[in-house]
Amino acid sequence: MTQGRYPRSPKSLLGGIAHLGRFIDKIRLRNAGLIQDYNYITVGFDKYLIDFLGIDAKAFEQRTLAGGTDDELLAWVAAHGKKDLTQDEVVQWSRGLLTSAPKDDPARQRFQNRLKEVAAKRGVAVSALPPVSTWADVIELDEERM
């Protein structure tokens, strides 16, 4: 990331959907050359979001770059994504994404490595960081919202 500019928190809900606002921001910031080091579209939370919503990532990227408000982009998702998603499914999915934690040894190692990176950026020991247990919290920590 450059210039201290971060996309929205994954915890910021858009239409009740976790990470959607962040995904929109990442598309716009990356296109503007303001971020380079984010996982983008094909992995992580982006991929989970795309799969859950049933949207074409490249088509959504093009629509986002064409402009529009969050509500207009949310309407695009509703028109082009899965038609049978219920509000309960959205709530459950968002909750699952935001409480997701490392589930196996390789994931726990990646999690610890992310914490080490954050600590190194801040010039502190990992033990000096606020305690976190979810991937969303690591993002919050990394982007200085914690």
XYZ file of N, CA, C and O in Angstrom:
584
model
N 0.836 -1.174 0.000
C 0.000 0.000 0.000
C 0.879 1.235 0.000
O 1.953 1.227 0.528
N 0.379 2.274 -0.569
C 1.122 3.510 -0.572
C 0.282 4.600 0.052
O -0.934 4.505 0.132
N 0.927 5.621 0.496
C 0.284 6.825 1.010
C -0.694 6.555 2.145
O -1.596 7.348 2.384
N -0.564 5.425 2.846
C -1.413 5.155 3.995
C -2.886 5.036 3.657
O -3.729 5.176 4.523
N -3.228 4.777 2.426
C -4.629 4.684 2.000
C -5.062 3.229 2.046
O -4.451 2.372 1.423
N -6.120 2.976 2.768
C -6.608 1.612 2.905
C -8.048 1.519 2.422
O -8.822 2.468 2.566
N -8.411 0.366 1.901
C -9.825 0.145 1.603
C -10.616 0.022 2.903
O -10.039 -0.127 3.978
N -11.912 0.067 2.785
C -12.766 -0.104 3.960
C -12.452 -1.403 4.678
O -11.936 -2.349 4.081
N -12.847 -1.452 5.900
C -12.731 -2.663 6.699
C -13.599 -3.764 6.099
O -14.689 -3.485 5.601
N -13.167 -5.020 6.198
C -14.046 -6.111 5.774
C -15.293 -6.188 6.650
O -16.308 -6.747 6.253
N -15.221 -5.569 7.824
C -16.349 -5.581 8.760
C -17.429 -4.573 8.372
O -18.536 -4.620 8.889
N -17.098 -3.665 7.469
C -18.069 -2.678 6.999
C -19.053 -3.390 6.068
O -18.671 -3.916 5.025
N -20.313 -3.411 6.457
C -21.324 -4.136 5.690
C -21.938 -3.233 4.625
O -22.233 -2.067 4.878
N -22.158 -3.791 3.451
C -22.860 -3.109 2.371
C -23.998 -4.026 1.957
O -23.758 -5.146 1.509
N -25.214 -3.585 2.181
C -26.363 -4.451 1.935
C -26.345 -5.663 2.848
O -26.862 -6.713 2.493
N -25.701 -5.526 4.004
C -25.579 -6.632 4.946
C -24.445 -7.585 4.617
O -24.232 -8.572 5.319
N -23.709 -7.294 3.562
C -22.663 -8.203 3.065
C -21.293 -7.720 3.521
O -20.862 -6.616 3.174
N -20.615 -8.545 4.299
C -19.252 -8.246 4.724
C -18.334 -8.231 3.507
O -18.540 -8.974 2.544
N -17.353 -7.401 3.518
C -16.261 -7.329 2.555
C -16.637 -6.701 1.210
O -15.754 -6.330 0.455
N -17.911 -6.547 0.893
C -18.278 -6.014 -0.422
C -17.773 -4.582 -0.607
O -17.205 -4.253 -1.650
N -17.965 -3.723 0.382
C -17.457 -2.361 0.279
C -15.942 -2.335 0.140
O -15.390 -1.548 -0.634
N -15.278 -3.213 0.872
C -13.818 -3.311 0.786
C -13.389 -3.744 -0.611
O -12.446 -3.202 -1.178
N -14.110 -4.697 -1.176
C -13.794 -5.182 -2.519
C -13.930 -4.045 -3.533
O -13.057 -3.865 -4.399
N -14.972 -3.261 -3.421
C -15.164 -2.111 -4.301
C -13.985 -1.149 -4.157
O -13.414 -0.692 -5.152
N -13.628 -0.845 -2.924
C -12.498 0.059 -2.680
C -11.204 -0.491 -3.250
O -10.406 0.255 -3.829
N -10.962 -1.783 -3.089
C -9.732 -2.380 -3.601
C -9.655 -2.252 -5.111
O -8.597 -1.942 -5.663
N -10.765 -2.470 -5.781
C -10.785 -2.334 -7.247
C -10.417 -0.904 -7.635
O -9.562 -0.683 -8.502
N -11.048 0.045 -7.005
C -10.807 1.450 -7.354
C -9.394 1.900 -6.991
O -8.727 2.579 -7.787
N -8.934 1.554 -5.802
C -7.596 1.961 -5.382
C -6.508 1.306 -6.220
O -5.512 1.945 -6.574
N -6.699 0.061 -6.548
C -5.699 -0.625 -7.373
C -5.654 -0.013 -8.767
O -4.574 0.219 -9.323
N -6.819 0.271 -9.340
C -6.869 0.881 -10.663
C -6.203 2.251 -10.664
O -5.581 2.639 -11.650
N -6.313 2.977 -9.562
C -5.693 4.294 -9.443
C -4.198 4.212 -9.118
O -3.531 5.237 -9.011
N -3.680 3.004 -8.948
C -2.269 2.824 -8.636
C -1.917 3.132 -7.192
O -0.751 3.339 -6.866
N -2.921 3.146 -6.314
C -2.680 3.503 -4.918
C -2.385 2.305 -4.028
O -1.932 2.482 -2.900
N -2.690 1.108 -4.496
C -2.342 -0.110 -3.756
C -1.811 -1.143 -4.742
O -2.273 -1.234 -5.864
N -0.838 -1.898 -4.289
C -0.300 -2.978 -5.111
C -0.256 -4.303 -4.376
O -0.312 -5.343 -4.991
N -0.120 -4.266 -3.083
C 0.226 -5.481 -2.357
C -0.962 -6.205 -1.744
O -0.804 -6.959 -0.810
N -2.144 -6.028 -2.278
C -3.304 -6.759 -1.786
C -3.532 -8.006 -2.626
O -3.328 -7.990 -3.833
N -3.983 -9.068 -1.962
C -4.542 -10.179 -2.717
C -5.729 -9.591 -3.453
O -6.482 -8.797 -2.899
N -5.918 -9.998 -4.674
C -6.894 -9.296 -5.480
C -7.687 -10.262 -6.353
O -7.122 -10.924 -7.213
N -8.934 -10.355 -6.112
C -9.966 -11.070 -6.869
C -9.890 -12.596 -6.786
O -10.896 -13.218 -6.542
N -8.747 -13.187 -6.968
C -8.712 -14.643 -7.134
C -8.402 -15.428 -5.873
O -8.377 -16.660 -5.922
N -8.145 -14.757 -4.772
C -7.797 -15.468 -3.537
C -8.451 -14.795 -2.333
O -8.971 -13.695 -2.427
N -8.398 -15.470 -1.211
C -8.813 -14.897 0.052
C -10.267 -14.455 0.099
O -11.139 -15.046 -0.537
N -10.510 -13.393 0.867
C -11.869 -12.895 1.060
C -12.515 -12.505 -0.266
O -13.723 -12.676 -0.453
N -11.719 -11.954 -1.206
C -12.287 -11.582 -2.515
C -12.905 -12.802 -3.188
O -14.037 -12.758 -3.670
N -12.165 -13.878 -3.232
C -12.636 -15.100 -3.893
C -13.874 -15.648 -3.192
O -14.848 -16.047 -3.850
N -13.864 -15.680 -1.869
C -15.032 -16.164 -1.123
C -16.263 -15.318 -1.430
O -17.364 -15.831 -1.603
N -16.071 -14.013 -1.504
C -17.171 -13.098 -1.797
C -17.730 -13.342 -3.199
O -18.946 -13.467 -3.380
N -16.857 -13.411 -4.165
C -17.269 -13.638 -5.554
C -18.039 -14.948 -5.670
O -19.097 -15.008 -6.311
N -17.508 -15.993 -5.071
C -18.180 -17.292 -5.121
C -19.534 -17.252 -4.426
O -20.516 -17.797 -4.943
N -19.606 -16.608 -3.275
C -20.864 -16.537 -2.539
C -21.921 -15.764 -3.327
O -23.072 -16.188 -3.429
N -21.531 -14.639 -3.871
C -22.487 -13.804 -4.606
C -22.816 -14.357 -5.994
O -23.837 -13.998 -6.570
N -21.931 -15.198 -6.518
C -22.154 -15.757 -7.846
C -22.006 -14.728 -8.949
O -22.739 -14.753 -9.944
N -21.042 -13.820 -8.773
C -20.820 -12.796 -9.795
C -19.549 -13.085 -10.563
O -18.653 -13.778 -10.084
N -19.458 -12.539 -11.753
C -18.252 -12.611 -12.561
C -17.317 -11.496 -12.087
O -17.679 -10.312 -12.151
N -16.144 -11.869 -11.610
C -15.228 -10.900 -11.010
C -14.809 -9.818 -11.997
O -14.785 -8.631 -11.650
N -14.479 -10.190 -13.201
C -14.020 -9.203 -14.188
C -15.157 -8.266 -14.592
O -14.949 -7.069 -14.766
N -16.365 -8.801 -14.732
C -17.512 -7.952 -15.070
C -17.791 -6.969 -13.931
O -18.091 -5.788 -14.173
N -17.674 -7.441 -12.699
C -17.889 -6.546 -11.561
C -16.796 -5.489 -11.499
O -17.064 -4.320 -11.217
N -15.590 -5.883 -11.771
C -14.491 -4.924 -11.790
C -14.770 -3.839 -12.835
O -14.637 -2.642 -12.546
N -15.168 -4.249 -14.024
C -15.467 -3.271 -15.076
C -16.607 -2.346 -14.663
O -16.544 -1.133 -14.875
N -17.651 -2.921 -14.058
C -18.791 -2.108 -13.623
C -18.366 -1.118 -12.547
O -18.756 0.046 -12.565
N -17.536 -1.561 -11.625
C -17.060 -0.687 -10.553
C -16.231 0.458 -11.121
O -16.412 1.615 -10.722
N -15.366 0.151 -12.059
C -14.509 1.184 -12.638
C -15.288 2.149 -13.528
O -14.819 3.266 -13.787
N -16.464 1.745 -13.968
C -17.311 2.643 -14.757
C -17.935 3.728 -13.887
O -18.450 4.720 -14.396
N -17.881 3.549 -12.572
C -18.406 4.544 -11.639
C -19.722 4.106 -11.030
O -20.284 3.083 -11.393
N -20.176 4.893 -10.115
C -21.437 4.598 -9.458
C -21.292 4.565 -7.953
O -20.193 4.449 -7.411
N -22.421 4.653 -7.297
C -22.468 4.633 -5.843
C -22.440 3.196 -5.335
O -22.649 2.249 -6.106
N -22.241 3.069 -4.050
C -22.321 1.743 -3.436
C -23.675 1.110 -3.718
O -23.752 -0.083 -4.027
N -24.744 1.883 -3.604
C -26.082 1.335 -3.837
C -26.257 0.868 -5.280
O -26.897 -0.154 -5.537
N -25.682 1.591 -6.224
C -25.761 1.175 -7.632
C -24.983 -0.119 -7.858
O -25.427 -1.002 -8.596
N -23.840 -0.234 -7.210
C -23.051 -1.463 -7.353
C -23.732 -2.634 -6.651
O -23.698 -3.760 -7.141
N -24.366 -2.362 -5.536
C -25.137 -3.395 -4.841
C -26.286 -3.869 -5.726
O -26.560 -5.074 -5.812
N -26.949 -2.944 -6.423
C -28.029 -3.310 -7.348
C -27.481 -4.158 -8.496
O -28.139 -5.115 -8.937
N -26.273 -3.844 -8.964
C -25.654 -4.643 -10.022
C -25.433 -6.075 -9.533
O -25.716 -7.028 -10.254
N -24.933 -6.199 -8.316
C -24.712 -7.528 -7.732
C -26.030 -8.299 -7.684
O -26.093 -9.470 -8.064
N -27.095 -7.647 -7.240
C -28.399 -8.302 -7.144
C -28.896 -8.741 -8.522
O -29.489 -9.813 -8.667
N -28.627 -7.937 -9.537
C -29.099 -8.248 -10.889
C -28.259 -9.314 -11.579
O -28.773 -10.062 -12.420
N -26.976 -9.403 -11.227
C -26.065 -10.295 -11.950
C -25.557 -11.483 -11.136
O -24.885 -12.354 -11.678
N -25.877 -11.512 -9.860
C -25.415 -12.597 -9.002
C -26.492 -13.636 -8.783
O -27.505 -13.685 -9.488
N -26.273 -14.455 -7.772
C -27.241 -15.493 -7.415
C -28.585 -14.859 -7.084
O -28.648 -13.889 -6.339
N -29.627 -15.443 -7.605
C -30.971 -14.878 -7.416
C -31.663 -15.405 -6.167
O -32.616 -14.816 -5.708
N -31.184 -16.487 -5.628
C -31.909 -17.143 -4.541
C -31.298 -16.922 -3.155
O -31.665 -17.602 -2.210
N -30.397 -15.946 -3.004
C -29.800 -15.697 -1.689
C -30.829 -15.052 -0.766
O -31.451 -14.061 -1.122
N -30.964 -15.623 0.412
C -31.872 -15.043 1.405
C -31.086 -14.136 2.339
O -29.851 -14.240 2.440
N -31.781 -13.279 3.041
C -31.123 -12.402 4.004
C -30.436 -13.227 5.097
O -29.351 -12.882 5.551
N -31.059 -14.339 5.487
C -30.434 -15.219 6.485
C -29.118 -15.789 5.966
O -28.143 -15.888 6.720
N -29.077 -16.168 4.697
C -27.834 -16.689 4.118
C -26.755 -15.614 4.099
O -25.585 -15.896 4.381
N -27.133 -14.393 3.778
C -26.182 -13.282 3.761
C -25.626 -13.052 5.166
O -24.416 -12.908 5.352
N -26.506 -13.034 6.154
C -26.072 -12.822 7.540
C -25.130 -13.938 7.977
O -24.068 -13.680 8.551
N -25.503 -15.172 7.701
C -24.664 -16.328 8.097
C -23.303 -16.275 7.400
O -22.270 -16.518 8.016
N -23.322 -15.985 6.094
C -22.075 -15.942 5.348
C -21.170 -14.835 5.890
O -19.970 -15.048 6.112
N -21.741 -13.653 6.091
C -20.955 -12.528 6.595
C -20.372 -12.851 7.965
O -19.189 -12.594 8.229
N -21.181 -13.429 8.826
C -20.704 -13.811 10.164
C -19.562 -14.828 10.037
O -18.541 -14.715 10.728
N -19.738 -15.803 9.166
C -18.696 -16.810 8.970
C -17.395 -16.208 8.471
O -16.310 -16.564 8.942
N -17.498 -15.280 7.525
C -16.300 -14.641 6.993
C -15.580 -13.860 8.085
O -14.361 -13.951 8.231
N -16.344 -13.116 8.859
C -15.737 -12.234 9.856
C -15.224 -12.961 11.097
O -14.411 -12.412 11.843
N -15.659 -14.179 11.303
C -15.163 -14.963 12.446
C -14.188 -16.054 12.015
O -13.736 -16.836 12.842
N -13.869 -16.060 10.731
C -12.954 -17.072 10.195
C -11.572 -16.940 10.835
O -10.997 -15.855 10.912
N -11.082 -18.072 11.289
C -9.768 -18.137 11.935
C -8.974 -19.272 11.289
O -9.550 -20.128 10.613
N -7.669 -19.286 11.482
C -6.871 -20.391 10.923
C -7.360 -21.731 11.456
O -7.628 -21.860 12.654
N -7.483 -22.702 10.558
C -8.064 -23.991 10.936
C -7.086 -25.160 10.902
O -7.421 -26.247 11.343
N -5.905 -24.929 10.360
C -4.925 -26.017 10.313
C -3.530 -25.424 10.508
O -3.368 -24.204 10.579
N -2.550 -26.292 10.607
C -1.192 -25.821 10.900
C -0.643 -24.866 9.837
O -0.075 -23.831 10.194
N -0.789 -25.170 8.541
C -0.289 -24.200 7.551
C -0.978 -22.830 7.665
O -0.321 -21.793 7.546
N -2.277 -22.822 7.921
C -2.996 -21.555 8.071
C -2.544 -20.829 9.339
O -2.397 -19.602 9.330
N -2.340 -21.561 10.415
C -1.857 -20.935 11.650
C -0.470 -20.313 11.425
O -0.168 -19.240 11.954
N 0.349 -20.971 10.624
C 1.674 -20.425 10.326
C 1.561 -19.143 9.498
O 2.251 -18.156 9.766
N 0.674 -19.134 8.491
C 0.450 -17.917 7.697
C -0.067 -16.788 8.587
O 0.329 -15.638 8.437
N -0.948 -17.126 9.517
C -1.505 -16.151 10.452
C -0.386 -15.538 11.300
O -0.296 -14.320 11.446
N 0.456 -16.383 11.851
C 1.576 -15.903 12.672
C 2.539 -15.051 11.843
O 3.064 -14.047 12.325
N 2.764 -15.467 10.602
C 3.637 -14.675 9.725
C 3.055 -13.294 9.462
O 3.786 -12.303 9.432
N 1.741 -13.222 9.282
C 1.089 -11.911 9.087
C 1.281 -11.051 10.336
O 1.566 -9.865 10.234
N 1.124 -11.658 11.509
C 1.324 -10.904 12.753
C 2.765 -10.402 12.866
O 3.003 -9.267 13.289
N 3.712 -11.233 12.460
C 5.115 -10.816 12.488
C 5.353 -9.644 11.553
O 6.098 -8.708 11.884
N 4.721 -9.668 10.376
C 4.851 -8.565 9.422
C 4.288 -7.267 10.011
O 4.897 -6.209 9.879
N 3.125 -7.360 10.627
C 2.506 -6.180 11.234
C 3.397 -5.644 12.353
O 3.634 -4.434 12.438
N 3.893 -6.536 13.185
C 4.759 -6.114 14.289
C 6.020 -5.443 13.745
O 6.444 -4.406 14.263
N 6.601 -6.003 12.695
C 7.806 -5.419 12.109
C 7.517 -4.019 11.558
O 8.324 -3.095 11.745
N 6.374 -3.837 10.909
C 5.998 -2.510 10.391
C 5.885 -1.495 11.519
O 6.220 -0.337 11.347
N 5.388 -1.959 12.659
C 5.191 -1.060 13.798
C 6.442 -0.941 14.666
O 6.484 -0.131 15.589
N 7.418 -1.792 14.415
C 8.644 -1.750 15.200
C 8.466 -2.272 16.613
O 9.111 -1.785 17.539
N 7.566 -3.256 16.766
C 7.312 -3.833 18.087
C 7.371 -5.354 17.991
O 7.368 -5.928 16.912
N 7.375 -5.992 19.149
C 7.296 -7.447 19.202
C 5.848 -7.877 18.962
O 4.912 -7.122 19.263
N 5.657 -9.067 18.462
C 4.315 -9.597 18.255
C 3.519 -9.551 19.552
O 2.325 -9.228 19.557
N 4.170 -9.825 20.648
C 3.487 -9.832 21.948
C 2.956 -8.446 22.342
O 2.072 -8.346 23.189
N 3.448 -7.399 21.710
C 2.976 -6.047 22.009
C 1.725 -5.672 21.219
O 1.089 -4.652 21.498
N 1.370 -6.484 20.237
C 0.179 -6.210 19.434
C -1.083 -6.596 20.209
O -1.036 -7.497 21.053
N -2.198 -5.951 19.915
C -3.451 -6.397 20.531
C -3.723 -7.848 20.143
O -3.398 -8.263 19.017
N -4.299 -8.630 21.031
C -4.570 -10.029 20.693
C -5.661 -10.130 19.619
O -6.669 -9.421 19.687
N -5.416 -10.956 18.619
C -6.385 -11.189 17.553
C -6.464 -12.685 17.263
O -5.493 -13.417 17.479
N -7.616 -13.120 16.763
C -7.772 -14.539 16.457
C -8.428 -14.791 15.106
O -8.517 -15.931 14.682
N -8.887 -13.731 14.428
C -9.546 -13.921 13.128
C -8.744 -13.242 12.029
O -7.984 -12.303 12.278
N -8.985 -13.692 10.799
C -8.327 -13.084 9.649
C -8.778 -11.632 9.492
O -7.974 -10.762 9.148
N -10.053 -11.356 9.739
C -10.546 -9.980 9.638
C -9.828 -9.077 10.634
O -9.492 -7.930 10.311
N -9.577 -9.582 11.827
C -8.869 -8.778 12.819
C -7.418 -8.520 12.424
O -6.874 -7.453 12.720
N -6.793 -9.463 11.741
C -5.431 -9.236 11.267
C -5.427 -8.103 10.241
O -4.536 -7.253 10.247
N -6.447 -8.067 9.397
C -6.565 -6.962 8.436
C -6.726 -5.640 9.182
O -6.060 -4.648 8.872
N -7.601 -5.629 10.189
C -7.821 -4.419 10.988
C -6.512 -3.954 11.632
O -6.206 -2.770 11.650
N -5.776 -4.897 12.166
C -4.506 -4.606 12.823
C -3.501 -4.058 11.806
O -2.867 -3.033 12.040
N -3.389 -4.721 10.675
C -2.451 -4.321 9.644
C -2.761 -2.919 9.122
O -1.855 -2.135 8.835
N -4.031 -2.591 9.013
C -4.428 -1.313 8.452
C -4.677 -0.241 9.526
O -5.322 0.758 9.277
N -4.150 -0.522 10.727
C -4.101 0.442 11.822
C -5.467 0.890 12.311
O -5.647 2.010 12.774
N -6.454 -0.019 12.240
C -7.760 0.257 12.840
C -7.834 -0.374 14.228
O -8.833 -0.248 14.911
N -6.775 -1.058 14.613
C -6.657 -1.651 15.957
C -5.307 -1.269 16.508
O -4.365 -1.100 15.801
